[in-house]
Amino acid sequence: MRYKFEIGCILVLLAAYLFTYLEVNRFLYVAGFPILQFVMIATAWNILGGYGGYINFGTAGFLGVGSYTAVALIQWLGAGIVEQVIIAGVVAGFLGLSIGYFTLRLKGVYFAIATLALAIVLETFVNNWDFVGGAAGISFLPPRKPELLGYVFIDSKGGALFGNTKEYLFFIMAVLAVFSVWIARSIEKGKLGRGLNSIKDNEEAAECMGVPTLRLKLFATTISGSLMGMAGAVFPSFLTFIDPLTAFNLEFAVNSLAMPMIGGTFTWIGPVVGAVLLGTVQQWAIVTFSSELNLLILGVLLIFFVTVAPHGIVGWFMKKNK
Amino acid sequence: MSEPLLKVDSVTKNFGGFTALSNVTTEVGVGERFGLIGPNGSGKTTLINCISGMLTNDGGNIIFDGQNLNGMKAHKRTAAGITRTFQIPRPFHSMTVMDNLKIPIEFLGIAGASQKAIEDEAMSILETMGMADKANGETTGLTQIELRKLELARAIAAKPKLLISDEAMAGLTGNEVDEVLEILINFNEQGMTIIMIEHIMRAVMQFSHRIICLDAGELIAEGTPDVIVKDKGVERAYLGV
Ligand SMILES: Nc1ncnc2c1ncn2[C@@H]1O[C@H](COP(=O)(O)OP(=O)(O)OP(=O)(O)O)[C@@H](O)[C@H]1O
Ligand SMILES: [Mg+2]
């Protein structure tokens, strides 16, 4: 069938919307939201890391920039969630472009180190910026009721599309996650994806075969950073609180890299499978045990996959691992 | 001779205090089969790296098709018509043989060409190389000669005016050497200028119209194959006396 993927996307969004209709336990939104967020982050990471072979340790930095762009917009202008997401995407994309420009001329290791440093520098900066709450963090009231052309989206009495803000934000997160996967897949199936793959395989040979390697890498860092920023932008509104420790949490860096690697980095399905699987296990582990154990599970799984099945779960099923 | 395709003018390259190329000057004519020889470490690959843009020369000029290449990025040089192979094959190992060829065709060819047209073009090159049956295979399954042929096929897919082959025949058997020679001569007859770097003397002598010899980064001899065989300097460089 021709539009299998597109139809799949629509079905997922319908399911996400119906999910907000069921009078489910509130915990399911709280658990489902990070899983969708992880799908988006892992997918974004994989565009540069999986297709292009450049490891980004700075996911937390891009995410935090997205979150704090949203906070600043709320503080300044009382902006709504859609504006927050778009502008956070622009800011984080620009950040990706600049860090790429200054470090991608160097070999991969330097890029990795620079991205790690980026997260730390940005966190320190926000820690000292009182306007957005500084180190203590900041809490807000749920965002003002979104409306379009006079139509109000949220009404607790059931007269609108969504019953409450959490449902609305959950659905927005689902839309963003699907959007990211669609972008990643389009890149993968096209000339850009093949170019990035050739860079991963052998950058010098790629350049000698006419691939404009620097331009492709910059494109990938920009898109990847931008999507991460968007994923971060929804965070403050969903939590109604944010502090630097949450926004720049290094666990994001670990997860964004582990999820694609465990799921499989060579195709868009890999990060999705990795994020859903690991995200679910982690949500369960957080409730049942502790968040420390959570990281331990992640570490063990990562080592297992890197050594035994380098093409991840999806590769396993596609018989890529010999 | 009419205006040369490639002019190498006093090219110098240093690695720290070590001079890998010192004042190398030579020319390659349109349609020429040009041999580049010299003992191990004499600077052959370094010269190719400077021409293809992998390295920046510290001094001198490289002029291709009337255009000075100094400061031009490697992929732009490929687009301008220079393609090189690597001494140790560097296939895109996560792709099939076909996809390896599609990279240069897609990035250098006509924008918006259909996948079908791109695949047909790649296939026809693989057919001339006798590798059509490997098209959909992974590169990890290839033998030594197949890897060398893939390296050449991918370079040819870039449709170069000047093809630089860096030891395409190292490690091959006598028959395989003849096979690769035939392929190169065939493409030359269709108008491709070729620089061949080779240690297998029989092959370079048979192939080349003209040969230069490097020794310790200096050009020590230049001439037709029969002049080069008799050259005392070349003999000394190779025998180390
Ligand atoms: N990137 C580099 N950094 C430092 N030294 C280098 C570098 N590349 C080459 N060299 C040195 O420059 C000299 C010339 O090397 P080059 O690879 O050009 O030789 P070659 O003629 O191609 O030899 P071979 O026949 O073995 O391939 C050698 O002494 C080598 O060690
Ligand atoms: Mg060499």
Short mmCIF file of C-alpha atoms and ligand atoms in Angstrom, two decimals, chain B residues 15 18-21 38-47 49 55 87 166-167 197 199 214, ligand 1:
data_model
loop_
_atom_site.label_atom_id
_atom_site.label_comp_id
_atom_site.label_asym_id
_atom_site.label_seq_id
_atom_site.Cartn_x
_atom_site.Cartn_y
_atom_site.Cartn_z
CA PHE B 15 54.18 17.46 7.68
CA PHE B 18 59.18 16.72 7.26
CA THR B 19 58.95 17.63 3.58
CA ALA B 20 56.73 15.11 1.81
CA LEU B 21 56.64 17.00 -1.49
CA GLY B 38 58.21 6.00 -6.83
CA PRO B 39 59.34 3.88 -3.90
CA ASN B 40 57.27 3.54 -0.71
CA GLY B 41 56.92 6.83 1.12
CA SER B 42 58.07 8.91 -1.84
CA GLY B 43 54.98 11.14 -1.74
CA LYS B 44 52.70 9.68 -4.43
CA THR B 45 49.59 9.49 -2.27
CA THR B 46 50.41 12.86 -0.73
CA LEU B 47 50.44 14.42 -4.20
CA ASN B 49 45.72 14.11 -1.64
CA LEU B 55 45.22 17.90 1.99
CA GLN B 87 44.95 3.00 -1.86
CA ASP B 166 45.95 4.93 -6.31
CA GLU B 167 47.35 1.40 -6.49
CA ILE B 197 49.88 5.09 -9.34
CA HIS B 199 54.11 -0.49 -7.93
CA LEU B 214 59.01 10.67 -7.30
N1 LIG C 1 49.10 12.80 7.26
C1 LIG C 1 50.43 12.61 7.35
N2 LIG C 1 51.10 13.06 8.44
C2 LIG C 1 52.42 12.89 8.54
N3 LIG C 1 53.19 12.28 7.63
C3 LIG C 1 52.59 11.82 6.52
C4 LIG C 1 51.17 11.94 6.34
N4 LIG C 1 50.85 11.39 5.14
C5 LIG C 1 52.00 10.92 4.62
N5 LIG C 1 53.04 11.17 5.44
C6 LIG C 1 54.44 10.84 5.17
O1 LIG C 1 54.77 11.39 3.93
C7 LIG C 1 55.60 10.49 3.20
C8 LIG C 1 54.98 10.21 1.87
O2 LIG C 1 53.83 9.39 2.06
P1 LIG C 1 52.92 8.91 0.89
O3 LIG C 1 51.79 8.18 1.49
O4 LIG C 1 52.60 10.04 0.02
O5 LIG C 1 53.85 7.89 0.13
P2 LIG C 1 53.54 6.97 -1.12
O6 LIG C 1 54.50 7.36 -2.17
O7 LIG C 1 52.12 7.00 -1.44
O8 LIG C 1 53.97 5.55 -0.55
P3 LIG C 1 53.33 4.11 -0.82
O9 LIG C 1 53.90 3.62 -2.09
O10 LIG C 1 53.78 3.30 0.33
O11 LIG C 1 51.84 4.27 -0.87
C9 LIG C 1 55.79 9.27 4.07
O12 LIG C 1 57.02 9.38 4.74
C10 LIG C 1 54.65 9.35 5.05
O13 LIG C 1 55.01 8.79 6.28
#
